[in-house]
mmCIF file of C-alpha atoms in Angstrom:
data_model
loop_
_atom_site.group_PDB
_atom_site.id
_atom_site.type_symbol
_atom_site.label_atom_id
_atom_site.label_comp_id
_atom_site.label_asym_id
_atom_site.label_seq_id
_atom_site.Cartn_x
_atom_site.Cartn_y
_atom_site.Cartn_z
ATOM 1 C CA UNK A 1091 -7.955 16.264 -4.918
ATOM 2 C CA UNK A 1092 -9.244 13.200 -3.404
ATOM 3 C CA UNK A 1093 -10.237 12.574 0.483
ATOM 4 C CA UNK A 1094 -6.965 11.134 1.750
ATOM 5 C CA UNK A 1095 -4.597 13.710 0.038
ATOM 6 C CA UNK A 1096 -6.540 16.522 1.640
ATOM 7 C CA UNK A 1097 -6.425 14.485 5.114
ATOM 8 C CA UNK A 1098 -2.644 14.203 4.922
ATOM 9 C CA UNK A 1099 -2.335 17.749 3.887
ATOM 10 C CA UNK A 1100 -4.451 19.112 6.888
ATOM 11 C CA UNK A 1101 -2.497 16.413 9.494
ATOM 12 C CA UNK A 1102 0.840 18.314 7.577
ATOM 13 C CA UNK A 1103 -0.955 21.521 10.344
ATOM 14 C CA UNK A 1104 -0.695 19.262 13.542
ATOM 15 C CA UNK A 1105 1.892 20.548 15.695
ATOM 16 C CA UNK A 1106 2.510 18.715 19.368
ATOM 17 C CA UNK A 1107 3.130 21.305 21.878
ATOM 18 C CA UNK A 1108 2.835 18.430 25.037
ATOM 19 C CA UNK A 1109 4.445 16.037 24.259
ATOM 20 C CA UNK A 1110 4.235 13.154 26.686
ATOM 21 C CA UNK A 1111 8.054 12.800 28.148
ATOM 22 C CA UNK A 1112 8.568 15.340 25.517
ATOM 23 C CA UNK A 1113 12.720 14.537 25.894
ATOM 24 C CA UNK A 1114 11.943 11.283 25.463
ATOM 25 C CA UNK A 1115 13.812 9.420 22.403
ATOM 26 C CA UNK A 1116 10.691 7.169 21.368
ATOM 27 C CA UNK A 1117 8.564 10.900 21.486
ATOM 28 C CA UNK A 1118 10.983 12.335 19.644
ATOM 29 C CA UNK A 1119 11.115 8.904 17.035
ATOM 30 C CA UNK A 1120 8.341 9.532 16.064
ATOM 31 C CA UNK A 1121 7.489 13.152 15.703
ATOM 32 C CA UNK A 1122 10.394 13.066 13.265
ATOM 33 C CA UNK A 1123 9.643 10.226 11.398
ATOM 34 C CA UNK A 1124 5.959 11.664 10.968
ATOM 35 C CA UNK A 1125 7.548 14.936 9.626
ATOM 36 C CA UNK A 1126 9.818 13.079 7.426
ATOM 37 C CA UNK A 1127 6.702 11.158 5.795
ATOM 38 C CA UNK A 1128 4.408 14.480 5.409
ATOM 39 C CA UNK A 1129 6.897 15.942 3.403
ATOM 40 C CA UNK A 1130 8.864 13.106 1.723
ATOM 41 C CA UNK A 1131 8.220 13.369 -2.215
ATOM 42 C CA UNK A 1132 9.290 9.924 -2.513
ATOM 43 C CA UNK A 1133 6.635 7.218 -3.750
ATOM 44 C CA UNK A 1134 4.321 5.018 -1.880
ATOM 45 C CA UNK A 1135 6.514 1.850 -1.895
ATOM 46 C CA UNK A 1136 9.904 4.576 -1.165
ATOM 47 C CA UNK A 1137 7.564 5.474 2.187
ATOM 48 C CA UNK A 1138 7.368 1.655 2.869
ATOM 49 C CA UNK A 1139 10.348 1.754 5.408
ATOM 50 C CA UNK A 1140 9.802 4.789 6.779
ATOM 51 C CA UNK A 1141 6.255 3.105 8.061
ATOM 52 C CA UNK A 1142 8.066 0.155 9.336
ATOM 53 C CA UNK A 1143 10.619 1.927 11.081
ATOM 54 C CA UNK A 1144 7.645 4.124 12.733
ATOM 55 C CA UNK A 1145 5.597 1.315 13.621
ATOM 56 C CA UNK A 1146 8.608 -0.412 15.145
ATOM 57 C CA UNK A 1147 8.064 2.524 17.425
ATOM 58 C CA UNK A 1148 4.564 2.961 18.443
ATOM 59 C CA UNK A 1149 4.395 0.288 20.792
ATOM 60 C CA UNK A 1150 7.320 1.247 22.493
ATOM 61 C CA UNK A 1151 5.227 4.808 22.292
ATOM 62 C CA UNK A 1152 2.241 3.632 24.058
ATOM 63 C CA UNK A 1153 4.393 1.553 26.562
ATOM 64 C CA UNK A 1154 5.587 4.620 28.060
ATOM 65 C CA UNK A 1155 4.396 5.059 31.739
ATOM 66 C CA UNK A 1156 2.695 8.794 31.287
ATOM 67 C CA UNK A 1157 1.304 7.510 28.138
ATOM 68 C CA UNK A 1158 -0.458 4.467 30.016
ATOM 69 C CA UNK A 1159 -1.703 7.035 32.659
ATOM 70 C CA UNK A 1160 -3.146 9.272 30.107
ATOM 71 C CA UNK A 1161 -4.955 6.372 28.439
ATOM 72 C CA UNK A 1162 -6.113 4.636 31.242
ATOM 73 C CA UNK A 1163 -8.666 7.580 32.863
ATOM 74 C CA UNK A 1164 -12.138 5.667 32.564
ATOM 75 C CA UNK A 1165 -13.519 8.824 30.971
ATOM 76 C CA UNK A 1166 -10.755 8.552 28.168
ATOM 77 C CA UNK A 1167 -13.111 5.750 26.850
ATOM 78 C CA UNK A 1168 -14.089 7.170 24.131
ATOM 79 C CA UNK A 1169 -10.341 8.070 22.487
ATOM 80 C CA UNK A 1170 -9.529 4.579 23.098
ATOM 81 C CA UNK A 1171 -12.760 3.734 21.216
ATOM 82 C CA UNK A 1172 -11.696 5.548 18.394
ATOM 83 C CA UNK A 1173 -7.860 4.351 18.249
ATOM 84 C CA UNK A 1174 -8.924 1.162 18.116
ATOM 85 C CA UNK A 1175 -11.623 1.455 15.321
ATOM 86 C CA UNK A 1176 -8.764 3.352 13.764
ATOM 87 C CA UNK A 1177 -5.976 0.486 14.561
ATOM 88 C CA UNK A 1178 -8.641 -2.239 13.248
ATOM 89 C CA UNK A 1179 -9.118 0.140 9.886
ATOM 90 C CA UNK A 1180 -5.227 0.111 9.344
ATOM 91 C CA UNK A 1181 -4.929 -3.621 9.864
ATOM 92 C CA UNK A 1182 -7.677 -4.618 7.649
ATOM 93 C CA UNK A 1183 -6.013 -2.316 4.836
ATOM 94 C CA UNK A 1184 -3.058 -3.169 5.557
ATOM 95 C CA UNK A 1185 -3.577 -6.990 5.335
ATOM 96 C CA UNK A 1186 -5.347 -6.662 1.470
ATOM 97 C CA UNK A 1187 -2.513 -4.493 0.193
ATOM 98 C CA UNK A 1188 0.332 -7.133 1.532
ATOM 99 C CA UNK A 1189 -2.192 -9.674 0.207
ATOM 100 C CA UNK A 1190 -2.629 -7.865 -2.610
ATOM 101 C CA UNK A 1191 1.092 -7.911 -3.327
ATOM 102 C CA UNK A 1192 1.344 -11.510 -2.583
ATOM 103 C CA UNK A 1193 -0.903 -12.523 -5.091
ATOM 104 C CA UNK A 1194 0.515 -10.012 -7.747
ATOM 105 C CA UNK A 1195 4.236 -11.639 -7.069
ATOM 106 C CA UNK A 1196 2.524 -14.807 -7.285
ATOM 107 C CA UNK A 1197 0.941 -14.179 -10.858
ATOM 108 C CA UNK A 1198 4.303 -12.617 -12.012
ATOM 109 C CA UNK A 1199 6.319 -15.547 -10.820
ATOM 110 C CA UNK A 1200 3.813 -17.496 -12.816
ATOM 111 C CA UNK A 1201 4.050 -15.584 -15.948
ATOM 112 C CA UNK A 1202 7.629 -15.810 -15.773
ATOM 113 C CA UNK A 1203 8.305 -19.438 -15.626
ATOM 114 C CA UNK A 1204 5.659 -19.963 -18.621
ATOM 115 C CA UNK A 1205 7.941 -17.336 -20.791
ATOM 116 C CA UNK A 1206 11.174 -18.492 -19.825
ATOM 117 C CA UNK A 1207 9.952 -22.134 -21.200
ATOM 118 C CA UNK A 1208 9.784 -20.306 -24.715
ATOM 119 C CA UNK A 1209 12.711 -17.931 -24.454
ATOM 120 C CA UNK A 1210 15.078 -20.595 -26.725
ATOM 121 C CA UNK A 1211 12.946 -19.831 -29.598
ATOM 122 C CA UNK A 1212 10.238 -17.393 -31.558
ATOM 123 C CA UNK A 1213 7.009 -17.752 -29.440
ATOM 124 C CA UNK A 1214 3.593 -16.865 -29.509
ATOM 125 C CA UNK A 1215 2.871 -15.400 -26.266
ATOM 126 C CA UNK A 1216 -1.110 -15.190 -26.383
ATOM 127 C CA UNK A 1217 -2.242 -17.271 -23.599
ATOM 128 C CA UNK A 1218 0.264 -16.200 -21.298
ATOM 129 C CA UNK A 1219 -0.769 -12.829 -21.560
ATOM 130 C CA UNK A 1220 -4.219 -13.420 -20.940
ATOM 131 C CA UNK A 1221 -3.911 -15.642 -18.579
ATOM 132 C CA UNK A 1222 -1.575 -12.616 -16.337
ATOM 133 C CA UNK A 1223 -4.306 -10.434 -17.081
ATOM 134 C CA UNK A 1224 -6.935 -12.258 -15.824
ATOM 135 C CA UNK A 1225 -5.380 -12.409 -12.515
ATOM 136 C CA UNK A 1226 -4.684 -9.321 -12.409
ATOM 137 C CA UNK A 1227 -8.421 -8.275 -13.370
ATOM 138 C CA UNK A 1228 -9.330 -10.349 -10.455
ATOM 139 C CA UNK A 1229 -7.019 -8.957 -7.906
ATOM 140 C CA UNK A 1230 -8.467 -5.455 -9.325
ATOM 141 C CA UNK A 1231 -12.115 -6.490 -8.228
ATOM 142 C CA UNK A 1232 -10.317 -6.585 -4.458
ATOM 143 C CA UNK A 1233 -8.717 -3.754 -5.114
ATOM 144 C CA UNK A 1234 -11.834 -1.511 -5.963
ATOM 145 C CA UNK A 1235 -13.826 -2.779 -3.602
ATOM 146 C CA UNK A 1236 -10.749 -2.123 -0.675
ATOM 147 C CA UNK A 1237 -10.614 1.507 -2.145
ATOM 148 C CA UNK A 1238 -14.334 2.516 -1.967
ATOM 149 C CA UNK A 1239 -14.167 1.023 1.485
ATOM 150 C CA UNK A 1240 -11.207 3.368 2.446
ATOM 151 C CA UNK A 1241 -13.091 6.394 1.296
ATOM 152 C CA UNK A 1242 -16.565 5.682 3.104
ATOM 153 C CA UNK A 1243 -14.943 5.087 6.548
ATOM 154 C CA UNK A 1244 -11.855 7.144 7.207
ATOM 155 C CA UNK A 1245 -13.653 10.176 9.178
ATOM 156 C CA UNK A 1246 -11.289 13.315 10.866
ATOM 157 C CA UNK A 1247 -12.641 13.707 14.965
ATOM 158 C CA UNK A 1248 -11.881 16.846 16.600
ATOM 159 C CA UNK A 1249 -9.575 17.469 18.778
ATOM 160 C CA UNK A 1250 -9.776 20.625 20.667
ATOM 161 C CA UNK A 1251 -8.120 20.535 23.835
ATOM 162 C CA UNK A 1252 -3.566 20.947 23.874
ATOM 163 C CA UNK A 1253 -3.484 17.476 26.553
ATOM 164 C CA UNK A 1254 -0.859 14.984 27.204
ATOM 165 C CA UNK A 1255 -3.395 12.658 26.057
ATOM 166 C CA UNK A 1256 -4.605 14.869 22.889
ATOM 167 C CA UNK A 1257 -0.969 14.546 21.260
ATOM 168 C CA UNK A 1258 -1.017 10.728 21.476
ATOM 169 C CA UNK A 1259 -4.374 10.831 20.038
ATOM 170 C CA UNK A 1260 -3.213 12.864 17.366
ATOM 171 C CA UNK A 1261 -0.085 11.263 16.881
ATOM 172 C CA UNK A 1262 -1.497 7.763 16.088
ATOM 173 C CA UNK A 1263 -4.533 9.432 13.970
ATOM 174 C CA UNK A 1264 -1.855 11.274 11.669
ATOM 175 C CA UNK A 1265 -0.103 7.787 11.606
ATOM 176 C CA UNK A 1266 -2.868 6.212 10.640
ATOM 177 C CA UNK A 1267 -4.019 9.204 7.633
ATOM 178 C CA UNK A 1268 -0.183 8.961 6.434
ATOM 179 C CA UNK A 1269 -0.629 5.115 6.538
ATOM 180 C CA UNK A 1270 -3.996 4.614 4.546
ATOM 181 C CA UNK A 1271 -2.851 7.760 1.755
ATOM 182 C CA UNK A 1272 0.548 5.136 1.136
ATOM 183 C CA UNK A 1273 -1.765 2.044 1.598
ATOM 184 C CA UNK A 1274 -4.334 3.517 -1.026
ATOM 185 C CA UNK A 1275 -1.265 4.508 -3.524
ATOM 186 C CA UNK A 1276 0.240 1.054 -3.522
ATOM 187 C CA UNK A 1277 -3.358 -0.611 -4.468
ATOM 188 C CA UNK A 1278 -3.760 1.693 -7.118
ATOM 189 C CA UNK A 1279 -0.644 1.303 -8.627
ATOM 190 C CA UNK A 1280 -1.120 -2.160 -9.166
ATOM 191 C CA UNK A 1281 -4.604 -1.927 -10.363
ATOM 192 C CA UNK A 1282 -5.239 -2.717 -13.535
ATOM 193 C CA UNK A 1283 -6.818 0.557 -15.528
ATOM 194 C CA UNK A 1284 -9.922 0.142 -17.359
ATOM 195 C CA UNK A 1285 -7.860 0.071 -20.226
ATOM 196 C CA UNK A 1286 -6.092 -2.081 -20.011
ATOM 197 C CA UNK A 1287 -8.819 -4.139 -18.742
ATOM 198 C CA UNK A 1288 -10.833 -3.972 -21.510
ATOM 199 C CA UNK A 1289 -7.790 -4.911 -23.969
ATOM 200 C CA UNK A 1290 -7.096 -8.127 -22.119
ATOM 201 C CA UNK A 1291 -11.039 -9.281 -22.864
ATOM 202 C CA UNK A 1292 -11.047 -8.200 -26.580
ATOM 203 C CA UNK A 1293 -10.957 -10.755 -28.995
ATOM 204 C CA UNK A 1294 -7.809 -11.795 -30.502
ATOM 205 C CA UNK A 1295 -8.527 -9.644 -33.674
ATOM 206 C CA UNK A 1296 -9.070 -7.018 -31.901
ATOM 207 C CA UNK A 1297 -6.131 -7.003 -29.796
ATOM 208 C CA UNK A 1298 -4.254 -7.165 -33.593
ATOM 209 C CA UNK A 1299 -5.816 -4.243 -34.307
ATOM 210 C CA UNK A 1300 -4.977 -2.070 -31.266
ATOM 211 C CA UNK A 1301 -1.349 -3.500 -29.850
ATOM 212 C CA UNK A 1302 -0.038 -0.490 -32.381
ATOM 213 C CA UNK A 1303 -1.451 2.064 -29.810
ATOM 214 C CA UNK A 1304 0.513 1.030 -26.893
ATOM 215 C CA UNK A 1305 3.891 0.358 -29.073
ATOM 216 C CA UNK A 1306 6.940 2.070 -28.022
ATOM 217 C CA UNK A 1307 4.744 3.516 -25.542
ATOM 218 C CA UNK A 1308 6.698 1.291 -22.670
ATOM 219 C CA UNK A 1309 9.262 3.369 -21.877
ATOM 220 C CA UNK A 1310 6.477 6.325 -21.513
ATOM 221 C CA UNK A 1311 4.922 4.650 -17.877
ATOM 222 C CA UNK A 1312 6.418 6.109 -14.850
ATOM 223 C CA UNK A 1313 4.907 2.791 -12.719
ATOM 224 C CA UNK A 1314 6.931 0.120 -13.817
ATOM 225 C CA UNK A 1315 3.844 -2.418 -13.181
ATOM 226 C CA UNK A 1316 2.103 -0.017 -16.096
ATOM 227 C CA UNK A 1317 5.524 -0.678 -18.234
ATOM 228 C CA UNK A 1318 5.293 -4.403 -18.162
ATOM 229 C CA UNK A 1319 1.455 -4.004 -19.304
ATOM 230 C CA UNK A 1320 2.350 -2.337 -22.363
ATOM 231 C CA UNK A 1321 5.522 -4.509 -23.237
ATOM 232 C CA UNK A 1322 3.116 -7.067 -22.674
ATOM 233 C CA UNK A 1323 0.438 -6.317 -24.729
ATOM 234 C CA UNK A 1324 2.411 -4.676 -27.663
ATOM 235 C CA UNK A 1325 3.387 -8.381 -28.237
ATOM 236 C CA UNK A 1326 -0.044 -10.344 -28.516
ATOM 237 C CA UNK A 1327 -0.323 -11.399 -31.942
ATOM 238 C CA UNK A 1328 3.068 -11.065 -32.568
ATOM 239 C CA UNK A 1329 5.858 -13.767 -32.693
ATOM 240 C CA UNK A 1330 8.383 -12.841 -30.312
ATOM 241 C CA UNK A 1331 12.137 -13.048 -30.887
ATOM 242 C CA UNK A 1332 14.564 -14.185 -27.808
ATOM 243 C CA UNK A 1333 16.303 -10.876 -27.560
ATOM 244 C CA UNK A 1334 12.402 -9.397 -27.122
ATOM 245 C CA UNK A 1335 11.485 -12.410 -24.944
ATOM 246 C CA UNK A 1336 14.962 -11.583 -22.750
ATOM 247 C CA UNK A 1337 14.258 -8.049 -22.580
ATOM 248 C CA UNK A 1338 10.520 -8.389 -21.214
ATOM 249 C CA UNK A 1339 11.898 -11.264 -18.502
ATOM 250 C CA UNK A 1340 14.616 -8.767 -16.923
ATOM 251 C CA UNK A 1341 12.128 -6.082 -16.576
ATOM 252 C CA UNK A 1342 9.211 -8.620 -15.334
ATOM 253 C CA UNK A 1343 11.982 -10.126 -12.904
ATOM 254 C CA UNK A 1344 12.709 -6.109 -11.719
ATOM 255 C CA UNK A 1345 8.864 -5.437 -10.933
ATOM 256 C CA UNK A 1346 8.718 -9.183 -9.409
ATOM 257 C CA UNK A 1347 11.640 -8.400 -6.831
ATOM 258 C CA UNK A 1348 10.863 -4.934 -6.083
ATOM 259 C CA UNK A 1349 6.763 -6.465 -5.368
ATOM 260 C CA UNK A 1350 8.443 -8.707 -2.721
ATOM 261 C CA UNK A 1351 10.285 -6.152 -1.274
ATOM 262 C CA UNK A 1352 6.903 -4.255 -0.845
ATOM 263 C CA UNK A 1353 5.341 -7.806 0.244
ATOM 264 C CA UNK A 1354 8.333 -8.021 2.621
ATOM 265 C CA UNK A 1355 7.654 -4.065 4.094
ATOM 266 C CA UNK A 1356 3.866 -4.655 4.763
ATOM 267 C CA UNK A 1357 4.493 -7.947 6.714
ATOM 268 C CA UNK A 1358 6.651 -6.331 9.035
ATOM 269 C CA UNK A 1359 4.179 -2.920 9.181
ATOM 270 C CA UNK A 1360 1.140 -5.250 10.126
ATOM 271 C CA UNK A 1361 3.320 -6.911 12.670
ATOM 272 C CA UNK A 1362 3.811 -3.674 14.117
ATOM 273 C CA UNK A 1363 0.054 -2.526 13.781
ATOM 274 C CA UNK A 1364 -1.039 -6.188 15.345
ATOM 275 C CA UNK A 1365 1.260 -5.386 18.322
ATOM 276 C CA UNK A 1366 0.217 -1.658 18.797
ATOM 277 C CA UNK A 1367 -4.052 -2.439 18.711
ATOM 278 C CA UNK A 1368 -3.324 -5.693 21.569
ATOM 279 C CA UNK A 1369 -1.703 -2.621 23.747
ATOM 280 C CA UNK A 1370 -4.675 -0.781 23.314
ATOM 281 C CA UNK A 1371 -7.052 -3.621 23.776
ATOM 282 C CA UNK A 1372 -4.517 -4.211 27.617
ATOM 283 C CA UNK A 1373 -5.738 -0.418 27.946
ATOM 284 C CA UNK A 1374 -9.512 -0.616 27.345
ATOM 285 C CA UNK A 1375 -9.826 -3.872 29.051
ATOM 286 C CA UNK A 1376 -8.070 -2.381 32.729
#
């Protein structure tokens, strides 16, 4: 079990007896919408929304007048401290992964318009291939190194004391856990595996000899960016016939669009992060 699936499970424990206004709608927002991410079983990029409709939120959150008072005590210093390391963390994770996405649309859009120059006819698609894969080897170098960042700084502080201020605390920490477990899900999804690394550097012999291991293996991948991979690799070396060449452009099209959507998601999340951490900065800096 890795470091940010065991955080998540032990924020799944945090219960918030005090809530600040505790009637209040925006309180109750977002207690619910953190219990409905703990437990969803949906995927990272199905959890998308329900972090844009909580950060919507947060702000509005730490606009409320018995939040401000709680935060604004001279000797709550050192929570503010650490929500803002924390809000910085989520911003700067944030910002690769919708990056991230960007520049995987971007290579897929590419891809794309070089196939759908060949689709009238039988085509070699060699180059185009290993030219996708290249980006994507590239993007998986940011990827890594975004990851093993992730894991050396996200740190749990105790909280031992049942405050108005505590539960805020502990409300944006568990936002921020939930947030960097779906951040870290999405890079890795789009990572490209050793692999499949490795088989876009072989030589074109070799990739001959091994596109029979990943045939009619497509259909096998549960991430669809993993499916195009093996569609697309299961045809180096081959000539490809239009109804193959259609086939592979509706799916590529299908990850392309649902990429942007994620794209789309993240923007608006990092909007809402941007907003929350200049409210806390107005905090520190009364």
């Amino acid at each position: 079990m890795d470091t940010f699936t065991e955080i998540s499970k032990a924020a799944c424990h945090v219960r918030y007896s005090s809530l600040p206004s505790k009637t209040h709608p925006l309180a109750a927002f977002v207690e619910e919408k953190l219990a409905s991410l703990r437990t969803s079983s949906g995927s990272a990029g199905q959890k998308l929304g329900g972090l844009k409709d909580l950060y919507e939120r947060v702000d509005d959150l730490l606009q409320l007048p018995l939040t401000q008072q709680a935060l604004s005590h001279e000797h709550q210093d050192k929570h503010l401290e650490e929500m803002l390391d924390g809000s910085l963390r989520l911003l700067d994770v944030c910002g690769t992964t919708r990056d991230v996405y960007s520049q995987m649309k971007e290579s897929m859009q590419e891809l794309e318009s070089s196939l759908r120059r060949k689709r009238g006819a039988e085509s070699i698609i060699e180059n185009e291939v290993q030219a996708y894969m290249n980006s994507r080897k590239r993007l998986s170098k940011v990827i890594s190194k975004c990851l093993k960042k992730m894991s050396k700084e996200l740190t749990a502080f105790p909280l031992d004391k049942d405050s108005d201020l505590v539960v805020v605390v502990r409300m944006l920490k568990e936002a921020e856990e939930i947030s960097l477990t779906v951040f870290q899900s999405l890079l890795s999804s789009v990572s490209l595996s050793k692999t499949r690394s490795r088989h876009a550097g072989w030589s074109i012999m070799s990739k001959l000899l091994q596109s029979r291991q990943v045939t009619c293996q497509a259909e096998a991948y549960a991430n669809e960016v993993d499916k195009v991979d093996a569609e697309l690799l299961n045809l180096i070396g081959k000539t490809t016939s239009i109804v193959e060449m259609q086939k592979l452009l509706k799916g590529i099209k299908a990850l392309e669009s649902s990429i942007q959507q994620s794209e789309e998601e993240l923007e608006c999340i990092y909007r809402g992060l941007l907003k929350s951490r200049v409210s806390l900065l107005n905090l520190h800096s009364d």
